[in-house]
mmCIF file of C-alpha atoms in Angstrom:
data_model
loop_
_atom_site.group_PDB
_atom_site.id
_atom_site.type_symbol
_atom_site.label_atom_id
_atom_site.label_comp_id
_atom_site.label_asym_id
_atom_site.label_seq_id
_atom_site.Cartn_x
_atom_site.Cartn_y
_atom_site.Cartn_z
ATOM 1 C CA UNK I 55 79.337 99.374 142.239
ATOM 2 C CA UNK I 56 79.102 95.664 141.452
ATOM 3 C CA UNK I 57 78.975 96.057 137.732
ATOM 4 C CA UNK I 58 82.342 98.221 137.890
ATOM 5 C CA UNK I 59 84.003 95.343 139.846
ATOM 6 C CA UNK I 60 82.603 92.976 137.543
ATOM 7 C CA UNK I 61 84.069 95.013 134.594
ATOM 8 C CA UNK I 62 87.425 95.223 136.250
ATOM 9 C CA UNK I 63 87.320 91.729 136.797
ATOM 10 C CA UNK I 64 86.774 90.888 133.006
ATOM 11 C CA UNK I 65 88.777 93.307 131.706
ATOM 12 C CA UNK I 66 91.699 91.795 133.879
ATOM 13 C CA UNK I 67 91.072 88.164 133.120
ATOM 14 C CA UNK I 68 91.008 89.412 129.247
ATOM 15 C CA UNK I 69 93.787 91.184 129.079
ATOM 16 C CA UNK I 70 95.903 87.764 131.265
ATOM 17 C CA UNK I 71 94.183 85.721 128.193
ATOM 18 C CA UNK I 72 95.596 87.817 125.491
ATOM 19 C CA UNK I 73 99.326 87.625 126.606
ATOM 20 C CA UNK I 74 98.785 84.040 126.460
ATOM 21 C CA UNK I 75 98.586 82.689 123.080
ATOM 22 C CA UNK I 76 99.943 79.440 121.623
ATOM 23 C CA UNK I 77 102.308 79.259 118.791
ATOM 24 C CA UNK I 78 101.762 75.835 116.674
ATOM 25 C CA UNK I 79 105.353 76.240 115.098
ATOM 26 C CA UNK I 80 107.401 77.156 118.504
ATOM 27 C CA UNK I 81 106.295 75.516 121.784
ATOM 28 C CA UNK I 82 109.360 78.040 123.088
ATOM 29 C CA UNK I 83 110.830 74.303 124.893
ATOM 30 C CA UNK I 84 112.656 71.643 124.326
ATOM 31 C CA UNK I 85 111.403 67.846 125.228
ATOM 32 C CA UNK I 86 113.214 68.444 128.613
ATOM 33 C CA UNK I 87 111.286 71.681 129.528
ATOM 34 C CA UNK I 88 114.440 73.736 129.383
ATOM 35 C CA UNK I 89 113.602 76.866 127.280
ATOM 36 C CA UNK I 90 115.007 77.551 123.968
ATOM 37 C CA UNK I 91 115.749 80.885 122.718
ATOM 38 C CA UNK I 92 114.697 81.822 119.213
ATOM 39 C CA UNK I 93 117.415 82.476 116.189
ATOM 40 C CA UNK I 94 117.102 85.009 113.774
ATOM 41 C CA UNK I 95 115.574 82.469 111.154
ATOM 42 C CA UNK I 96 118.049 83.665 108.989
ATOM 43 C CA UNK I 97 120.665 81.902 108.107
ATOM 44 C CA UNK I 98 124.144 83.853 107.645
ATOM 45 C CA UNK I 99 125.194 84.800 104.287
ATOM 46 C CA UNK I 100 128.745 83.378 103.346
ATOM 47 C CA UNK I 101 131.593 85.504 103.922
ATOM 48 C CA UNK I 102 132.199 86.255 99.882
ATOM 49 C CA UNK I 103 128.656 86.287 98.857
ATOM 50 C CA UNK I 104 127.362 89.953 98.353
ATOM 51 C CA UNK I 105 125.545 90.175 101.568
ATOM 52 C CA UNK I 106 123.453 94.116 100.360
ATOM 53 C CA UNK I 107 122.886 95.669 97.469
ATOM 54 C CA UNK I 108 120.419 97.516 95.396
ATOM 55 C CA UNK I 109 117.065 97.522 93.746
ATOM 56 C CA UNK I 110 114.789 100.088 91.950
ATOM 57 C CA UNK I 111 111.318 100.319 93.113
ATOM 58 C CA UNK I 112 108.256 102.068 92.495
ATOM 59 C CA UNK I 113 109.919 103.685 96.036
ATOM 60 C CA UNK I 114 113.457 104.801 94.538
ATOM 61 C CA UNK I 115 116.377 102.895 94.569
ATOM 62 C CA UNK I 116 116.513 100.751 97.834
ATOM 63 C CA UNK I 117 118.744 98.434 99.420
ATOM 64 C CA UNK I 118 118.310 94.456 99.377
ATOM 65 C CA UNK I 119 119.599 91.521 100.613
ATOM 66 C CA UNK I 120 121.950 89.037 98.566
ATOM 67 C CA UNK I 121 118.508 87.591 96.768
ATOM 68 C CA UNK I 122 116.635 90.796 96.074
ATOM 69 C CA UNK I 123 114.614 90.750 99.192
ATOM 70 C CA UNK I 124 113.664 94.103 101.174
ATOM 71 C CA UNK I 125 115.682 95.066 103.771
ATOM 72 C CA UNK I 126 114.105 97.200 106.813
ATOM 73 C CA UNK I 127 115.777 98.916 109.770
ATOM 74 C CA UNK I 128 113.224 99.742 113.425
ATOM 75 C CA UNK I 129 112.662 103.186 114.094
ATOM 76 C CA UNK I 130 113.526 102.405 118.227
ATOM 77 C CA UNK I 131 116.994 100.824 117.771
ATOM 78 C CA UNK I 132 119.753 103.405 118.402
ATOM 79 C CA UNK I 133 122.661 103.698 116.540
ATOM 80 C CA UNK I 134 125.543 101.087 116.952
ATOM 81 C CA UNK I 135 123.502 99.169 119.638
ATOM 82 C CA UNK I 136 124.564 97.151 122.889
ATOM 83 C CA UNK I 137 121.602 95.227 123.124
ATOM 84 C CA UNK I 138 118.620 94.199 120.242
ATOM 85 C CA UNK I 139 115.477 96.465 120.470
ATOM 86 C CA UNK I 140 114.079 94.254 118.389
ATOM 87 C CA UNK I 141 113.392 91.023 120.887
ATOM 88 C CA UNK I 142 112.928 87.294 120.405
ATOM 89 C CA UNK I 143 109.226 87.789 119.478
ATOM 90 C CA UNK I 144 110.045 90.560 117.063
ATOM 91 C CA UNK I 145 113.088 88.515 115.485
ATOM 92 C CA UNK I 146 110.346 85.851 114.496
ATOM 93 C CA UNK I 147 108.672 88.623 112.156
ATOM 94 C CA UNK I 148 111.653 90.500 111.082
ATOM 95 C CA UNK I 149 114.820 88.504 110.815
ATOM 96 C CA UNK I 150 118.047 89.703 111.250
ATOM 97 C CA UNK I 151 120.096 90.564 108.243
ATOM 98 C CA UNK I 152 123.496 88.293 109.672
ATOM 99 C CA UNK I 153 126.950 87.653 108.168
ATOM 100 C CA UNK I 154 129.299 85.136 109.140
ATOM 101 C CA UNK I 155 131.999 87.906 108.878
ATOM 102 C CA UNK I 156 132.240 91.690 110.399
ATOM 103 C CA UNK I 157 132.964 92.574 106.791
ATOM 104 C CA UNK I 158 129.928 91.750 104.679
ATOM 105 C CA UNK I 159 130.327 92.494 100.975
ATOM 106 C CA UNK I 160 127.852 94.942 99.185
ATOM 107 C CA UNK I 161 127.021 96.032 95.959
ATOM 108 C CA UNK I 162 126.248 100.115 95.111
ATOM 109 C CA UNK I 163 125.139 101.002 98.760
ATOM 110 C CA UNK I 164 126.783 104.131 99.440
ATOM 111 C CA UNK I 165 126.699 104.264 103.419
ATOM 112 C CA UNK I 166 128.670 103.680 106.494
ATOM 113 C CA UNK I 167 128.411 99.363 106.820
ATOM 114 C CA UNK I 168 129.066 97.169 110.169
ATOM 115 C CA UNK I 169 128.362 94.485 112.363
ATOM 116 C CA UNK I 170 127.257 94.313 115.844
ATOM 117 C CA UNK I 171 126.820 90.758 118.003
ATOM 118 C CA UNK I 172 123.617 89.207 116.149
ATOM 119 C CA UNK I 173 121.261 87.413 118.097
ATOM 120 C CA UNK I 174 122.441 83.736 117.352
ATOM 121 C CA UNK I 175 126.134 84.584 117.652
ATOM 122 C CA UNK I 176 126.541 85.722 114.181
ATOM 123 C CA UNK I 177 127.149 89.360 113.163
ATOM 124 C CA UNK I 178 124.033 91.226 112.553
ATOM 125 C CA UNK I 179 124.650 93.728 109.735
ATOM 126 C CA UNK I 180 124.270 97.396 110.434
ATOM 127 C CA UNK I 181 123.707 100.385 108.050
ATOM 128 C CA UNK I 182 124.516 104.033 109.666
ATOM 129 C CA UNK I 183 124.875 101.982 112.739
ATOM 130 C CA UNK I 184 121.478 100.732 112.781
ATOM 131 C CA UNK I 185 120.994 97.158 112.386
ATOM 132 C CA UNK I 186 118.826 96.053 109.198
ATOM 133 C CA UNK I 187 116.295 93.282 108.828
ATOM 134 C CA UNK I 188 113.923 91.565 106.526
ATOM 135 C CA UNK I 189 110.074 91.414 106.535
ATOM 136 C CA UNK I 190 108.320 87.584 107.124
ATOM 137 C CA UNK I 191 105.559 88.503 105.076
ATOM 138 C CA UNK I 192 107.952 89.543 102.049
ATOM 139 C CA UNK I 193 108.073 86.753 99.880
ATOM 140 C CA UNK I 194 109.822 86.978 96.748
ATOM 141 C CA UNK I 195 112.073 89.633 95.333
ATOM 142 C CA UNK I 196 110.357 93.024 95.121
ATOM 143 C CA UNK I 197 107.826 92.635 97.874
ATOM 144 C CA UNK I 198 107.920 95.784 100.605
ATOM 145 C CA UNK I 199 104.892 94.868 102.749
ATOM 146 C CA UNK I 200 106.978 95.282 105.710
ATOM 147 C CA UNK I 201 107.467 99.341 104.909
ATOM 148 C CA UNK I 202 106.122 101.518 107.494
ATOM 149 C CA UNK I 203 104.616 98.595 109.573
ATOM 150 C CA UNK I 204 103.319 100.107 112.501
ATOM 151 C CA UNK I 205 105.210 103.631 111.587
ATOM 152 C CA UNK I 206 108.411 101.765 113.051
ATOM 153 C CA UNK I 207 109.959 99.990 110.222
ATOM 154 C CA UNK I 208 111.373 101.443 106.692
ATOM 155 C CA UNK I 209 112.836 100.620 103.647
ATOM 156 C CA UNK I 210 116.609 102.327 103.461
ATOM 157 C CA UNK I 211 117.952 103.779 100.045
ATOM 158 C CA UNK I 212 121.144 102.771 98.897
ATOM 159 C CA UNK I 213 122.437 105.990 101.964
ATOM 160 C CA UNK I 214 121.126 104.540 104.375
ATOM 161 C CA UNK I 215 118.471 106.771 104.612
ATOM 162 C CA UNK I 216 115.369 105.560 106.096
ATOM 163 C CA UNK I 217 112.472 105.938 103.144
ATOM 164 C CA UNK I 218 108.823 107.290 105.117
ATOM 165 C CA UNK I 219 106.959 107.128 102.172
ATOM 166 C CA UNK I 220 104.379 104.799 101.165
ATOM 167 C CA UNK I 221 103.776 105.948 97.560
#
């Protein structure tokens, strides 16, 4: 009996240590304590640049951002969304593709385009309704390490069209 309480008792104070970790880059505050809430860490694209367009890759033909970088959408947001599925500790992974306009240009993508309220008061860009983002870890042009990440996030194809391959 006392090594199950003793179990329970680590296995609680584990799992309180684990939702505490620090974050050298973001202390989350300000010098007055007050707490600040994360942007997208993207900054919006101007109104005439072209905001999407699209890429070949050893995928198919995929859609990009204005400098060639992957662009994912999240399994878990719906379609034309209220609210951001994606939260402020998400957003710091996968920025939100934002426009300072509700009519971004794009290049060859052939699929229904909008804007819903982004996250920093911009308007976060939306393909089929579902908003798109990119992937922190992508780097330069060409880089997909964000596809399939935890079977939640895809590459689209210039449609829209969420691509579940990994090959």
């Amino acid at each position: 009996m006392r090594r199950q309480w003793l179990f329970a008792i680590v296995a609680s104070a584990a799992l309180a240590a684990s939702g505490c970790s620090y974050d050298a880059t973001d202390s989350g505050t300000d010098a007055d304590n007050v707490t600040v809430m994360p942007t997208s860490l993207s900054p919006p694209a101007a109104a005439d640049a072209v905001l999407l367009k699209t890429a070949d890759s050893p995928l198919g033909t995929i859609a990009v951002d204005g400098e060639g970088m992957t662009v994912y959408i999240y399994d878990p947001d719906e379609e034309h969304p209220t609210g951001d599925s994606c939260d402020e500790s998400c957003l710091r992974h996968w920025p939100a593709v934002t426009s300072v306009t509700d009519s971004p240009v794009t290049e060859g993508i052939n699929a229904a385009l909008g804007t819903v309220p982004g996250p920093d008061g911009s308007f976060q860009v939306t393909v089929n309704g579902k908003p798109v983002y990119r992937y922190l870890d992508d780097e330069v042009p060409g880089d997909m390490l964000g596809q399939a990440v935890g079977s939640l996030w895809f590459m689209i194809d210039e449609f829209g069209n969420p691509v579940f391959t990994t090959e």
